[in-house]
Coordinates of C-alpha atoms in Angstrom, one line a residue:
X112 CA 73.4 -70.9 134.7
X113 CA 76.8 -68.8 134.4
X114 CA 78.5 -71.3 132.3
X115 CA 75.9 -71.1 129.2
X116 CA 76.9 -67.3 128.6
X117 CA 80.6 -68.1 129.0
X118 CA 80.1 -71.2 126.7
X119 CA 78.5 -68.6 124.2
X120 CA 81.1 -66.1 124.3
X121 CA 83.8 -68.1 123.9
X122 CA 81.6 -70.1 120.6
X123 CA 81.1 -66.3 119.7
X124 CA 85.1 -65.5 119.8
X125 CA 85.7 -68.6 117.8
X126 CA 83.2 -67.8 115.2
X127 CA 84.5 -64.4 114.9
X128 CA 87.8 -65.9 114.3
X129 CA 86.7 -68.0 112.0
X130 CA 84.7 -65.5 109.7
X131 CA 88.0 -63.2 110.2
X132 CA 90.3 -65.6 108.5
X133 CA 87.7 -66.2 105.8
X134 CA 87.4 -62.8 104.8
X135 CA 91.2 -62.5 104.9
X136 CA 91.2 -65.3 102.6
X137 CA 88.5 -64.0 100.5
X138 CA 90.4 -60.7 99.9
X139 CA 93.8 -61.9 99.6
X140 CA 91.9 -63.9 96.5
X141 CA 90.1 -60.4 95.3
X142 CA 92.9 -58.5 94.8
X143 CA 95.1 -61.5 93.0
X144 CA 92.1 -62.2 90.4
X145 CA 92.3 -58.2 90.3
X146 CA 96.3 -57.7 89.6
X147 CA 96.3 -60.7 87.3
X148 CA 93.9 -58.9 85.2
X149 CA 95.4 -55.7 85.1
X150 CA 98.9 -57.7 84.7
X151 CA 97.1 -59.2 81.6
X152 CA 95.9 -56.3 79.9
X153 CA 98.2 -53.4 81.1
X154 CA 102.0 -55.8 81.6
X155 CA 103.2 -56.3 85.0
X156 CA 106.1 -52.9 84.9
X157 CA 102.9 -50.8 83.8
X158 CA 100.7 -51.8 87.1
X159 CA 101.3 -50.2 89.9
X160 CA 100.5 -51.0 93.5
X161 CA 98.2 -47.7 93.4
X162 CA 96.2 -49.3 90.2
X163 CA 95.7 -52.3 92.2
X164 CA 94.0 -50.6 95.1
X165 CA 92.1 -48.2 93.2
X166 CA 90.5 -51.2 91.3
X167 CA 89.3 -52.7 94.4
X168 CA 88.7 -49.4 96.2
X169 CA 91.0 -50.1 98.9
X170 CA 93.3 -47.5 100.2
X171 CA 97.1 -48.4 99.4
X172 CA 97.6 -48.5 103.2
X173 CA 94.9 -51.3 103.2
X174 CA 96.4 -53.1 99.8
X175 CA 100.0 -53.6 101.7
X176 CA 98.0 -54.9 104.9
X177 CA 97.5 -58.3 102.5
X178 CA 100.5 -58.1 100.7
X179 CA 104.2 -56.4 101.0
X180 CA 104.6 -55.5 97.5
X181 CA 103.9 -56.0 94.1
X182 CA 106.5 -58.8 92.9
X183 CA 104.4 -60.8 96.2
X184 CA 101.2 -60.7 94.7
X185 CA 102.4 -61.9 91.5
X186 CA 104.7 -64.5 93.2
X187 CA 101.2 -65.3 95.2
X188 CA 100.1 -65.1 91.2
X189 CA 102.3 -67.9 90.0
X190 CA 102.3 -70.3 93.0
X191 CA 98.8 -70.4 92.9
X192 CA 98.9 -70.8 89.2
X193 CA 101.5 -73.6 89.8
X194 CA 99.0 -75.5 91.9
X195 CA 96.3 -75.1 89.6
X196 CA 97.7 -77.0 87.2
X197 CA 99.0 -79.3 89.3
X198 CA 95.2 -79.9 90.4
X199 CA 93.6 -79.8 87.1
X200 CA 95.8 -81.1 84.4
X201 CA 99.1 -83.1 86.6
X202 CA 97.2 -85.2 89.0
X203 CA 93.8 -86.7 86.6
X204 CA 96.5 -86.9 84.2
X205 CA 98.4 -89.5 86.1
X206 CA 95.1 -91.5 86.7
X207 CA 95.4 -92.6 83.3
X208 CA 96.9 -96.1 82.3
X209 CA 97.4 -95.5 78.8
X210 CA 100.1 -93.4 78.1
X211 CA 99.2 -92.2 74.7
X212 CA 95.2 -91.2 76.3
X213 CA 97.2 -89.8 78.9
X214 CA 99.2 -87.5 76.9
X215 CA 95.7 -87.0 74.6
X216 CA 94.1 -85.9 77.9
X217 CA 97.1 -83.5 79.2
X218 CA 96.6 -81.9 75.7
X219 CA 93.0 -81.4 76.2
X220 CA 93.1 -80.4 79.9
X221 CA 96.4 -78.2 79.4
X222 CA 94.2 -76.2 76.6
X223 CA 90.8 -76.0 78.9
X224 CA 93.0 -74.3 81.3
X225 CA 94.8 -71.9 79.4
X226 CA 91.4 -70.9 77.7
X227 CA 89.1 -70.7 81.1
X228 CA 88.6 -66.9 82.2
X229 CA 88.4 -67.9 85.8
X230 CA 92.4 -68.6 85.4
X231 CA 93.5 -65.3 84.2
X232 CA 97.2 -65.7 87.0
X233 CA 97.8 -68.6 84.8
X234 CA 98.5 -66.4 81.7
X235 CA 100.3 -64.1 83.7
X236 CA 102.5 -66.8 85.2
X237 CA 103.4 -67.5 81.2
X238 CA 105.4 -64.4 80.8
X239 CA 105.3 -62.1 83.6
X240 CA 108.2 -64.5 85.9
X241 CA 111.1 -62.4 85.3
X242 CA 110.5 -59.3 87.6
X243 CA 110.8 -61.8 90.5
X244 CA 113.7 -61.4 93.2
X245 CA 116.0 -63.7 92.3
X246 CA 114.7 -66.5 95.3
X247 CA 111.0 -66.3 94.2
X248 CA 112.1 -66.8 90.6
X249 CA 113.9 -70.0 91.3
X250 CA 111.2 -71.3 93.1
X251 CA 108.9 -70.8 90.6
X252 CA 111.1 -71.6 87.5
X253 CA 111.7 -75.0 89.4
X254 CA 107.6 -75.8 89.6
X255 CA 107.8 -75.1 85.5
X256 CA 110.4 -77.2 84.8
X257 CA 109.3 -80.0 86.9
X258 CA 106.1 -79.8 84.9
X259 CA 108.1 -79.4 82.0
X260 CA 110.0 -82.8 82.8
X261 CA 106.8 -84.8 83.5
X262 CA 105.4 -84.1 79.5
X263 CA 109.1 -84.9 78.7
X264 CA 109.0 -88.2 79.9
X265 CA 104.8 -88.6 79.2
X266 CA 106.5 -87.8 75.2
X267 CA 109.2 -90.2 75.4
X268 CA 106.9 -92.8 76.8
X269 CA 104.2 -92.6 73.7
X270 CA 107.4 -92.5 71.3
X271 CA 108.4 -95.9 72.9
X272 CA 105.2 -97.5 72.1
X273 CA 104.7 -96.0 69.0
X274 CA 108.0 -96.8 68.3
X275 CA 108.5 -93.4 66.3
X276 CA 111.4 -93.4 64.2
X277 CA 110.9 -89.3 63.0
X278 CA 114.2 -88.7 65.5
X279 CA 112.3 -85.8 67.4
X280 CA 113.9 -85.2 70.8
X281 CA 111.1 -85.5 73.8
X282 CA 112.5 -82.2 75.8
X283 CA 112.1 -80.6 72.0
X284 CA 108.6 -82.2 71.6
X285 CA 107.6 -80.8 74.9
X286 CA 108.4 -77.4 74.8
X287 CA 106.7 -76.8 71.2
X288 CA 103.3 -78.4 72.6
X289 CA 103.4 -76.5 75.7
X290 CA 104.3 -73.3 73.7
X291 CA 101.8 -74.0 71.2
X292 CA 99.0 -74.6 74.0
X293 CA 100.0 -71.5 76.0
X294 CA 100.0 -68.8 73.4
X295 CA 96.7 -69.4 72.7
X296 CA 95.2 -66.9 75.0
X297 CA 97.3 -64.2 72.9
X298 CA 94.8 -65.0 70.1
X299 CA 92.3 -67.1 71.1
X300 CA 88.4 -65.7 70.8
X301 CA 85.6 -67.5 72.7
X302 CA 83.2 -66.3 70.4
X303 CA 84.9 -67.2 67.2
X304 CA 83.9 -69.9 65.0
X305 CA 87.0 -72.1 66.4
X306 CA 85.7 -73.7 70.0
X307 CA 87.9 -75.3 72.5
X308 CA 87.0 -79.2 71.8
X309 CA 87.3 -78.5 68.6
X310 CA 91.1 -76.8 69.1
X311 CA 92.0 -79.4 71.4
X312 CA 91.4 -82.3 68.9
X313 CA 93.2 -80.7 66.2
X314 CA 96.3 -79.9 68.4
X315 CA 96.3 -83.0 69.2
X316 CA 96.2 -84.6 65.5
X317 CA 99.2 -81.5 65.2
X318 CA 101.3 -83.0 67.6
X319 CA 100.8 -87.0 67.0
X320 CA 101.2 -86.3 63.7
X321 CA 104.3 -84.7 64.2
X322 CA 106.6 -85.5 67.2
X323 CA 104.9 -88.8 67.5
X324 CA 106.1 -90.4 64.4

């Protein structure tokens, strides 16, 4: 009879752990969906570590318990973002056969996730790199430029079987569509007359129209 209590306390202790890890998880997430938007709309020098924890009515002494500092959370910021877009746009990319629908769909999914407002650390990650210690930087800057790389080579690919004789270099090609894509959320409206289907079809015409001949 002794060993169902024990067997109970020790499923108790485990739950507990469990839930405890959760909600560590859950705020670590909190406060970076917090600090990217006041990153966004205030700039990352501006921010302090006191206008993070007031936002989420946390003592400061309870922000540093999640994170040492600010240029962690917005290294947290980045690598996250990093793995976003690995998730959404890299890896359904690669599903694709064709490479010319595969570079149609990049376009597309790069755009839907520069525009979604659950992704707010991805505009952040855009522009807001630089205060990083020198380490954190380099790791981050070499995530970019392997995505960078990877619409290089999706570029040259559709030049090949287009056989596009307009001379554009791919590495060229790549960083204008990737520049053009992620400014948008610097003037981009949701409730404008210009929706995002719509945007991602004529970017795409723009670039196939352009680098692609």
């Amino acid at each position: 009879m002794a060993a169902k209590p024990l067997a109970f306390a020790n499923a108790s202790a485990i739950s507990c752990r469990r839930m405890s890890r959760e909600n560590l998880v859950d705020s670590r997430q909190e406060i970076l969906r917090t600090a990217a938007r006041l990153f966004q709309q205030r700039g990352y020098d501006a921010t302090s570590m006191n206008d993070v924890a007031a936002a989420l009515k946390l003592s400061k002494g309870g922000l540093y318990h999640h994170f040492a500092g600010k240029d962690e959370i917005l290294f947290n910021l980045m690598d996250h973002a990093m793995a976003v877009t690995q998730q959404r746009v890299i890896d359904p990319v690669r599903s694709v056969a064709d490479p010319e629908e595969r570079l149609r769909k990049l376009i597309r999914l790069q755009i839907e996730l520069v525009l979604s407002s659950r992704d707010r650390e991805i505009t952040v990650m855009l522009h807001e790199n630089h205060p990083l210690p020198p380490s954190r930087r380099r790791r981050i800057n070499s995530r970019k430029k392997d995505y960078v790389h990877c619409v290089e080579n999706l570029v040259a690919e559709v030049q090949r079987v287009r056989q596009s004789r307009g001379g554009v270099n791919p590495r060229a090609a790549a960083f204008a569509l990737l520049g053009m894509i992620n400014w948008l959320y610097q003037w981009y409206k949701p409730e404008g007359s210009l929706k995002a289907e719509e945007l991602a079809r004529q970017y795409t015409t723009i670039f196939f129209s352009g680098a692609l001949q």
